[in-house]
Coordinates of C-alpha atoms in Angstrom, one line a residue:
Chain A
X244 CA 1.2 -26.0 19.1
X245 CA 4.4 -27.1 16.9
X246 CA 1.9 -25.9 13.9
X247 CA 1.3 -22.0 15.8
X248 CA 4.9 -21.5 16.3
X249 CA 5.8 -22.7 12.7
X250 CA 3.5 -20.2 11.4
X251 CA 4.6 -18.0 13.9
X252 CA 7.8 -17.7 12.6
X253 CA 6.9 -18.1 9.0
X254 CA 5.3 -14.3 9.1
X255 CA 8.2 -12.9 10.7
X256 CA 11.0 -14.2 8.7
X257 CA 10.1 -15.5 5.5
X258 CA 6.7 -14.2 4.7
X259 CA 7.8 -10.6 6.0
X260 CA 5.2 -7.8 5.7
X261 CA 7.8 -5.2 4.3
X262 CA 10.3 -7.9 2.7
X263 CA 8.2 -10.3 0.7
X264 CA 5.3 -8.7 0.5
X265 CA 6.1 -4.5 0.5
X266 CA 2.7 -4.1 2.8
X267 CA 2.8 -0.8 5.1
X268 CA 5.5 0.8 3.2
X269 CA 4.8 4.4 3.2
X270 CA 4.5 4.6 6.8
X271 CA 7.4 2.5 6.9
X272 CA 9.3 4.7 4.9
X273 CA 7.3 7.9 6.8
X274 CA 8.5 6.8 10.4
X275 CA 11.8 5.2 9.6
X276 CA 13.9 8.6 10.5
X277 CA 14.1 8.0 14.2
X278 CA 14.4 4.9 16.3
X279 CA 11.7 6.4 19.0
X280 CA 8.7 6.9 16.3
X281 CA 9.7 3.9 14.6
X282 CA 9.6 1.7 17.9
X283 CA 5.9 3.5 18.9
X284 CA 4.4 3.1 15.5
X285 CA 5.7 -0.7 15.3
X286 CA 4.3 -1.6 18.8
X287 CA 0.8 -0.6 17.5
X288 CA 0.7 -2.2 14.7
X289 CA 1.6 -5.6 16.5
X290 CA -1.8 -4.8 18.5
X291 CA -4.0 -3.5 16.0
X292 CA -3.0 -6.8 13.7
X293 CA -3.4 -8.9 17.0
X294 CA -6.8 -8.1 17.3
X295 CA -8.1 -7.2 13.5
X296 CA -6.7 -10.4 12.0
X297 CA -9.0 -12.3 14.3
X298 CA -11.9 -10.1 13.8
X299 CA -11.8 -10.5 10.1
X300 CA -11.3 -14.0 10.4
X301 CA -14.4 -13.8 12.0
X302 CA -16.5 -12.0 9.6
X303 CA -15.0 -13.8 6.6
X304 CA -16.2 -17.2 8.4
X305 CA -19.1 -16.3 9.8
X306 CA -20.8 -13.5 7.4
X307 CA -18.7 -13.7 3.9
X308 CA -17.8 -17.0 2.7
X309 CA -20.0 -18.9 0.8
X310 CA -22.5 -20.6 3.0
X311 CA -21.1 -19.3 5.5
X312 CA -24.5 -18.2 7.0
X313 CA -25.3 -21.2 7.9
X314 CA -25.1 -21.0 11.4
X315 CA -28.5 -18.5 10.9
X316 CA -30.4 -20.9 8.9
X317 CA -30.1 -23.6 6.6
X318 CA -31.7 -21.7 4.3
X319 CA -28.6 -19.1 4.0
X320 CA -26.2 -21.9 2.3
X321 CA -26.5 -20.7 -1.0
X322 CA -25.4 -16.7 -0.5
X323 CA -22.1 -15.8 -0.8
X324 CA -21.0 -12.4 0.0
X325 CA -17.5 -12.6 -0.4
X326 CA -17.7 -9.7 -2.9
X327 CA -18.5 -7.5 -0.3
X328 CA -15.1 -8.6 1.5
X329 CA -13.2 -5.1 0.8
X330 CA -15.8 -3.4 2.6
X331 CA -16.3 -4.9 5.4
X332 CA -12.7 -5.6 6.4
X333 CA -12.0 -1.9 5.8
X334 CA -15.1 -0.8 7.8
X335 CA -13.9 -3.6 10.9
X336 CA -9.9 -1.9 10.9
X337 CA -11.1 1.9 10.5
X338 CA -13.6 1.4 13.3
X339 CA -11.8 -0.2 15.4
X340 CA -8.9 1.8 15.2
X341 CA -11.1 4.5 16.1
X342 CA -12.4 2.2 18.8
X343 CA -8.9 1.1 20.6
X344 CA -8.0 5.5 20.0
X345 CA -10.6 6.3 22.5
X346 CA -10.2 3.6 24.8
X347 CA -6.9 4.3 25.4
X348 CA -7.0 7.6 25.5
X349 CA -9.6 6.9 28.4
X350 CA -7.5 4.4 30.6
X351 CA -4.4 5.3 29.8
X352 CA -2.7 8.3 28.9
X353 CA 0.9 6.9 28.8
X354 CA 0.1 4.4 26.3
X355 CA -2.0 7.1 24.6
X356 CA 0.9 9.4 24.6
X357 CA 3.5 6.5 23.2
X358 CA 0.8 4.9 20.4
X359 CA -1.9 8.1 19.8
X360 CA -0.7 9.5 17.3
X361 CA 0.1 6.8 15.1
X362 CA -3.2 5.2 15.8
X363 CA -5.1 6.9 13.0
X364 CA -1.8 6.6 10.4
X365 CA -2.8 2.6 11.0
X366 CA -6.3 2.8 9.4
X367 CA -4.8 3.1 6.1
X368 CA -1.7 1.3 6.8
X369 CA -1.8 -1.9 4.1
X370 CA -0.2 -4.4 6.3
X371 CA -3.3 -4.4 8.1
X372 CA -5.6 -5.0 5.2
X373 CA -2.9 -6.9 3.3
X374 CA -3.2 -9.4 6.3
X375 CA -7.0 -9.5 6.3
X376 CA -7.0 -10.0 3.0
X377 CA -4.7 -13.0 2.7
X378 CA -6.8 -14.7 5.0
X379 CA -9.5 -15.8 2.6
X380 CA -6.4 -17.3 0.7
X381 CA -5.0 -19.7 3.5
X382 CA -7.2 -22.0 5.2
X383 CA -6.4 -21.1 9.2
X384 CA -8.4 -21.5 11.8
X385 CA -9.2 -19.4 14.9
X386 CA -5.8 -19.8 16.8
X387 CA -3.7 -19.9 13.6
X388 CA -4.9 -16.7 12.3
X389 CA -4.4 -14.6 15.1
X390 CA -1.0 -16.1 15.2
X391 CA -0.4 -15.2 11.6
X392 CA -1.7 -11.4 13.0
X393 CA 1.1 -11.3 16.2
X394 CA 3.7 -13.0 13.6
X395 CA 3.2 -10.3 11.0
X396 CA 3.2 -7.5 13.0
X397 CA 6.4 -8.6 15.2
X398 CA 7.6 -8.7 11.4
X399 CA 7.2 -4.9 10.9
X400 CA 8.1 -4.2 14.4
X401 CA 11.4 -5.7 13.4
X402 CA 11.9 -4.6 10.1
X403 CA 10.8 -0.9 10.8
X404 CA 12.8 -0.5 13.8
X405 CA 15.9 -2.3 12.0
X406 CA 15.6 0.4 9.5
X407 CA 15.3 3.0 11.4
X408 CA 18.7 2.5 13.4
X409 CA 20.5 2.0 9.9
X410 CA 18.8 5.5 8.9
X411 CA 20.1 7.0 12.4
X412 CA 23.7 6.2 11.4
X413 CA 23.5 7.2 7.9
X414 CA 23.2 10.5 9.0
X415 CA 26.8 10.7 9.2
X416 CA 27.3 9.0 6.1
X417 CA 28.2 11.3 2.9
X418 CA 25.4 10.5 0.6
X419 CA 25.0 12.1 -2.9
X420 CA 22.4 14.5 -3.1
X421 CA 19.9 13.4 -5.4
X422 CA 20.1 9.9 -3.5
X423 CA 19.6 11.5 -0.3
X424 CA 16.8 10.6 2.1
X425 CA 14.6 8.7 -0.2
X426 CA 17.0 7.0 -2.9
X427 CA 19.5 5.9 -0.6
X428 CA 16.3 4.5 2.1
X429 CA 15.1 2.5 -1.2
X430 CA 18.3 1.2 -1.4
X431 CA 18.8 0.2 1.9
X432 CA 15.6 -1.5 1.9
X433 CA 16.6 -3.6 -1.2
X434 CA 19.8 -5.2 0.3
X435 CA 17.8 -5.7 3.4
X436 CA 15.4 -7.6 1.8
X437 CA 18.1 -9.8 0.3
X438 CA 19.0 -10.6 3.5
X439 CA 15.7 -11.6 4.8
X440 CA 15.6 -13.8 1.4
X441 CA 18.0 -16.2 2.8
X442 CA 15.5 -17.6 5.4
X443 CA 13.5 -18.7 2.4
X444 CA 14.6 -21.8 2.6
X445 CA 14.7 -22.5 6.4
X446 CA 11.8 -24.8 8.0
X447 CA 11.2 -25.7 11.1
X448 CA 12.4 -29.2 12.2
X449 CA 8.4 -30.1 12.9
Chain B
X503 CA 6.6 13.0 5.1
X504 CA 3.7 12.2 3.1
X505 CA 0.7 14.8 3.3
X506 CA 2.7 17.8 4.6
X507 CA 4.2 17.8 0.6
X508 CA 1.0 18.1 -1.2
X509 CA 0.2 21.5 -1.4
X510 CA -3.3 22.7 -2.1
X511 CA -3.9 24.0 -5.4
X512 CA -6.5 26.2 -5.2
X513 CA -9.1 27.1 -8.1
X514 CA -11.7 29.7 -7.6
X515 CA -12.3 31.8 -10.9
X516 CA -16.0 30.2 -12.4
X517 CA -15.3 31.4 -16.3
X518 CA -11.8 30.3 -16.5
X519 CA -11.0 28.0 -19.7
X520 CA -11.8 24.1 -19.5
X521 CA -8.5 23.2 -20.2
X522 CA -6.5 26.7 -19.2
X523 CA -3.3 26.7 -18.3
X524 CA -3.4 26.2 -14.4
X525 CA -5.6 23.3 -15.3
X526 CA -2.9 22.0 -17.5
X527 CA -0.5 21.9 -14.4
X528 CA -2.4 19.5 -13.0
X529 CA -2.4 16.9 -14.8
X530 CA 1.4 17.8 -15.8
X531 CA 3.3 18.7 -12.5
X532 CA 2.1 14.9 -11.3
X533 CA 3.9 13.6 -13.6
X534 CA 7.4 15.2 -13.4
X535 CA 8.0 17.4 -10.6
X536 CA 5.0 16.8 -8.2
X537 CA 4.9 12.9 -9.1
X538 CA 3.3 11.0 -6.5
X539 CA 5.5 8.1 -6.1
X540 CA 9.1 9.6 -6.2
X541 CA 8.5 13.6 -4.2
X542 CA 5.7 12.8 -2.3
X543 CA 6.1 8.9 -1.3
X544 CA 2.7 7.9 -1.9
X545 CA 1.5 4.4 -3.3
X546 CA 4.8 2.3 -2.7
X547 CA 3.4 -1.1 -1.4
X548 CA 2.0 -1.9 -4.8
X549 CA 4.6 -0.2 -7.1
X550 CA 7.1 -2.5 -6.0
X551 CA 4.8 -6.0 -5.5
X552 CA 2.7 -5.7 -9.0
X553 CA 6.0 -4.7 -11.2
X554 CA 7.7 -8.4 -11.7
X555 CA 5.6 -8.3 -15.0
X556 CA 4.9 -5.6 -17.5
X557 CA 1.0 -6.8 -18.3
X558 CA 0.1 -6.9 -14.9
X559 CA 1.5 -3.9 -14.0
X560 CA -0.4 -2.3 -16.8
X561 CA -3.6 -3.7 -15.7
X562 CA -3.0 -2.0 -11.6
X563 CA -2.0 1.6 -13.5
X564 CA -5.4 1.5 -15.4
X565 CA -7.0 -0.2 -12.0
X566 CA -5.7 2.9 -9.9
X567 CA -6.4 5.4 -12.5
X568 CA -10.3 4.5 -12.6
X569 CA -10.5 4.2 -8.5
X570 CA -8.3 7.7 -8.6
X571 CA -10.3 9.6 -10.8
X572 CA -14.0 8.4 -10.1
X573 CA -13.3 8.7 -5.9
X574 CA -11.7 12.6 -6.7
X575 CA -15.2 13.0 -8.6
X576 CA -17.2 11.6 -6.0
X577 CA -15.8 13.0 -2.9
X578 CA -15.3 16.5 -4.6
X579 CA -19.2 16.1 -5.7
X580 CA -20.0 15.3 -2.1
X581 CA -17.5 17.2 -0.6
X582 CA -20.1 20.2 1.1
X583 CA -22.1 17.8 2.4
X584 CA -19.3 15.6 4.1
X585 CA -19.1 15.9 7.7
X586 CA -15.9 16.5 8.7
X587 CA -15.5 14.2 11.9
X588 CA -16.7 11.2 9.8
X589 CA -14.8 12.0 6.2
X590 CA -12.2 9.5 6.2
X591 CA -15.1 6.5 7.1
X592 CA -16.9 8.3 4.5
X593 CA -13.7 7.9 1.8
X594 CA -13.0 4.4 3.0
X595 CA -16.6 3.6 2.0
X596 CA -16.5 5.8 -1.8
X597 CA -12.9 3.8 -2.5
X598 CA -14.2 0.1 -1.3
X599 CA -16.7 -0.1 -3.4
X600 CA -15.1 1.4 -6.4
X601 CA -12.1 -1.2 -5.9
X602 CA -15.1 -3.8 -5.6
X603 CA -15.9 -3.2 -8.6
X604 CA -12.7 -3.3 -10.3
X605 CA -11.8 -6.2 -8.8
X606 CA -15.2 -7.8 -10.0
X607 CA -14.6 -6.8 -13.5
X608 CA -11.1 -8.0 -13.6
X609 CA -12.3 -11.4 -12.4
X610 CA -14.4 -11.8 -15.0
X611 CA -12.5 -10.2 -17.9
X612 CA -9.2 -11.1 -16.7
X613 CA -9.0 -13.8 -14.0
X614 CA -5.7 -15.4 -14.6
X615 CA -4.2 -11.4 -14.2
X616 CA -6.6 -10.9 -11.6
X617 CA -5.1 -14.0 -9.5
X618 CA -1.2 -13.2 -10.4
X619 CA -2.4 -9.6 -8.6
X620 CA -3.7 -11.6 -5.7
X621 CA -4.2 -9.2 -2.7
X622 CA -2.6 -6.2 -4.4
X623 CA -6.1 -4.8 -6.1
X624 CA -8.1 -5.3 -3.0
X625 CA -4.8 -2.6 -1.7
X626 CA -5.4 -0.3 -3.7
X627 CA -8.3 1.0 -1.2
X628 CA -5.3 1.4 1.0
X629 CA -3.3 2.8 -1.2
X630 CA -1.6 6.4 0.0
X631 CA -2.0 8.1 -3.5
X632 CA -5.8 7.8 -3.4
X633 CA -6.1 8.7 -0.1
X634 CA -4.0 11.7 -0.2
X635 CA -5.6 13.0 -3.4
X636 CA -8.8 13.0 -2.0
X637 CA -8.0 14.8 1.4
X638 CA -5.7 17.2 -0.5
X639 CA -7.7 17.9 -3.5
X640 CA -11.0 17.1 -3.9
X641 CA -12.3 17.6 -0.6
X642 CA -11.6 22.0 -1.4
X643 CA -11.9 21.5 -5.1
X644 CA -14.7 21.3 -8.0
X645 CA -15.0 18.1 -10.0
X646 CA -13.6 18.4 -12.8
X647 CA -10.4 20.1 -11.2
X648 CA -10.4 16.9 -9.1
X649 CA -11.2 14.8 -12.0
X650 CA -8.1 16.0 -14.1
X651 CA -5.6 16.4 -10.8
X652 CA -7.1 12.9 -10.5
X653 CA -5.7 11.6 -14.4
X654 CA -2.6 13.7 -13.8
X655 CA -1.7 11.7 -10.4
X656 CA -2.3 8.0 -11.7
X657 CA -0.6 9.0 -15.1
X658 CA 2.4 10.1 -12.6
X659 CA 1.7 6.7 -10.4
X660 CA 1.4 4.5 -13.3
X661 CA 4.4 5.6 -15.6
X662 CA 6.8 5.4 -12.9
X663 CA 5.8 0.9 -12.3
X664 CA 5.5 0.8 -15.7
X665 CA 9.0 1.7 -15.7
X666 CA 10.0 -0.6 -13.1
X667 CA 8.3 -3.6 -14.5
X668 CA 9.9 -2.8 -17.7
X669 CA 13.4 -3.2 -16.0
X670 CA 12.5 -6.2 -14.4
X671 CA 10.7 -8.4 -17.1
X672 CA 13.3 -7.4 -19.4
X673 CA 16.4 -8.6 -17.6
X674 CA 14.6 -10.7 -14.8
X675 CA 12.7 -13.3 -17.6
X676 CA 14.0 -11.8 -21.1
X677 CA 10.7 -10.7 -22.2
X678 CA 8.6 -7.7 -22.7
X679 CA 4.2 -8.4 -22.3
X680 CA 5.5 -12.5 -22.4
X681 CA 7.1 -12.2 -25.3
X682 CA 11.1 -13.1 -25.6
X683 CA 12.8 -10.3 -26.5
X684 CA 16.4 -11.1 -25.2
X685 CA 16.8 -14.5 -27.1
X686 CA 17.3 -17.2 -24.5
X687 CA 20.4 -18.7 -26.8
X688 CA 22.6 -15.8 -25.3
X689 CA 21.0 -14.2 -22.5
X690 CA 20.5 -16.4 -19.1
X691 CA 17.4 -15.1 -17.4
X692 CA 18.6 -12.8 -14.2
X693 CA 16.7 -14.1 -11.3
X694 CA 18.0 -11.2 -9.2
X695 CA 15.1 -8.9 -11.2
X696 CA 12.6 -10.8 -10.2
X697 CA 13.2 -10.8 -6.7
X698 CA 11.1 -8.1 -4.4
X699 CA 14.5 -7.0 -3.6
X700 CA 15.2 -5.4 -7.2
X701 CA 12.0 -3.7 -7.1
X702 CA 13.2 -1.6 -4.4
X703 CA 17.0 -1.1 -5.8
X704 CA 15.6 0.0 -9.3
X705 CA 13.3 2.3 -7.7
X706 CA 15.8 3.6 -5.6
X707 CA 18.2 4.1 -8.8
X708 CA 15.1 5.9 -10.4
X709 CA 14.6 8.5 -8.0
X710 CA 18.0 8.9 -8.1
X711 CA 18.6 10.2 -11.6
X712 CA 15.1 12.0 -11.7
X713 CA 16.3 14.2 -8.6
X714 CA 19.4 14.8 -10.2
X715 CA 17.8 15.9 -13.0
X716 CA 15.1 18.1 -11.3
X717 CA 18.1 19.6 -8.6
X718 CA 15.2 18.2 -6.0
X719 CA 17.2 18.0 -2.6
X720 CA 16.1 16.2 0.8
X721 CA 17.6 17.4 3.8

């Protein structure tokens, strides 16, 4: 338990999607011009990261990694598919994308109407696949993983929606012109950064 | 922000010159006033990950320039006999296994780059530039049009974090492809360049004095 929460706030504040790793930024940068769009597209990539990460956990365990096959027969320990990782993971996120669009759109149209239209903007998003993809890399199991998936996304939530309300107030701001809109957001995004770089060194007391 | 930019180019005279002059534009305009990364906001995650060295970030240009052009000629090849309900499964699938590839022949050739690069190859399939090419372009254009508007977007893609990385392995270790070119006897490596952080202020800084340049204004 101590070990989910560590990791749970490991992929929010230190190992942040946008600030340590740049993952998901041109929808980052795309939705980041009003709080509203920013919230709506940050709430569904908590839940497609929620239930991809332990989907491709799944398939990298049970299909991909060598010998993982195992559990089919013994005679399956030698094959090792892990080159066919890209493919796979993609295939899981853009189905099920397409999958969680239309059941939603069947049961309910509110939550349609807040997350539909960023649904399909998430297939390519790279957070998503930048999280599937670090799997392979750290050892988790079941539970930890989909931690790792609600940790990362509450990451985004919190970094595009923090964004977003400095963008708001900039509008008043007297910007150069060159710099507007894109420079200045780069900017922005650098000094933010530096701030989440100070919980680099912060650890949980278990 | 992102697709609305891209405008499509459209090519439809059969005899016209292999390399004329509309042809020319698009490999040119990517580059300078159509570039992918600084007007249209395409490809960020990586340009700003890959760029703490220069050889790395050399390897990812010529990574994304052979999954940018070979997808543009494979999806423009296929593109009359793409559905159109299914085409962004079908792109997923074209890119995958192109990145597959290079990621296979990087682990053999170069594994040491291919492990500093970690996740950030396997990205490119997500990577917005490819994407967008191939929904803007190639799916309404002939190969070869899409093969060069291919070359002219990664050249655009690829000189911008090859500037970046430039910036940052110069000032952030001293040294340009590992070797020490700021001699370490008067210059103290600046570890602000080789935070994530920079990556994003000198890109920032970048599109600054390019936009000034070009009189390009957001509103």
């Amino acid at each position: 338990m101590e070990n989910l929460l560590n990791i749970f706030v490991k992929s929010i504040f230190i190992d942040n999607m946008i600030f340590a790793y740049f993952l998901g930024m041109c929808s980052y940068l795309a939705v980041s011009k009003k709080y509203k769009t920013a919230a709506g597209l940050g709430a569904a990539v908590i839940f497609v990261l929620a239930i991809t990460v332990p989907l491709n956990w799944l398939a990298y365990n049970y299909l991909l990694k060598e010998g993982a096959l195992t559990w089919i027969s013994a005679d399956f320990a030698g094959i090792d598919l892990e080159v066919l990782k890209f493919i796979v993971f993609i295939a899981i996120v853009a189905a099920f994308v397409q999958l969680i669009e239309m059941v939603i759109e069947k049961f309910s149209p509110s939550l349609y109407n807040a997350l539909g239209i960023f649904l399909p903007l998430i297939a390519v998003n790279c957070s998503i696949l930048g999280a599937a993809l670090f799997l392979p890399t750290r050892e988790y199991n079941l539970a930890e993983a989909t931690t790792f998936g609600i940790g990362s996304g509450v990451g985004w939530f919190l970094a595009v929606v923090s964004l977003a309300a400095i963008r708001e107030k900039m509008a008043y701001s007297d910007v150069p012109k060159p710099l507007r809109g894109l420079g200045i957001t780069f900017i922005i995004v650098g000094l933010m950064a530096f701030g989440f770089m100070s919980f680099a060194g912060f650890k949980l007391p278990f | 922000m992102s697709t609305e930019v891209i405008e499509k180019v459209e090519v439809k005279k059969d005899n016209e010159a292999l390399f004329s002059k509309k042809r020319k534009s698009l490999v040119s305009n990517p580059m300078d006033s159509d570039n992918p990364i600084t007007i249209q906001v395409l490809g960020i995650c990586s340009a700003l990950a890959v760029t703490i060295a220069l050889e790395g970030t050399l390897i990812m240009a010529f990574a994304v320039m052979f999954v940018i052009v070979m997808a543009n000629v494979v999806i423009s090849t296929l593109r009359n006999t793409i559905p159109n309900r299914i085409r962004i499964i079908v792109q997923l699938v074209v890119v995958a296994t192109l990145v597959a590839t290079v990621d296979q022949v990087l682990r053999a050739v170069a594994y040491e780059q291919s492990k500093a690069l970690s996740v950030f190859v396997g990205l490119i399939i997500t990577n917005c530039i490819v994407m967008g090419r191939l929904e803007a372009f190639a799916l309404g254009n002939k190969p070869w049009d899409s093969m060069l508007d291919g070359f002219g977007n990664a050249i655009g893609y690829g000189w911008i974090i090859i500037a970046i990385a430039f910036v940052r392995e110069l000032f952030g270790a001293g040294k340009l492809l590992g070797f020490q070119v700021l001699s370490k006897d008067w210059y103290v490596a600046n570890g602000f360049f080789a935070t994530p952080a920079a990556a994003c202020i000198i890109l920032g800084l970048i599109i600054w004095v390019l936009r000034a340049r070009s009189g390009y204004v957001e509103d």
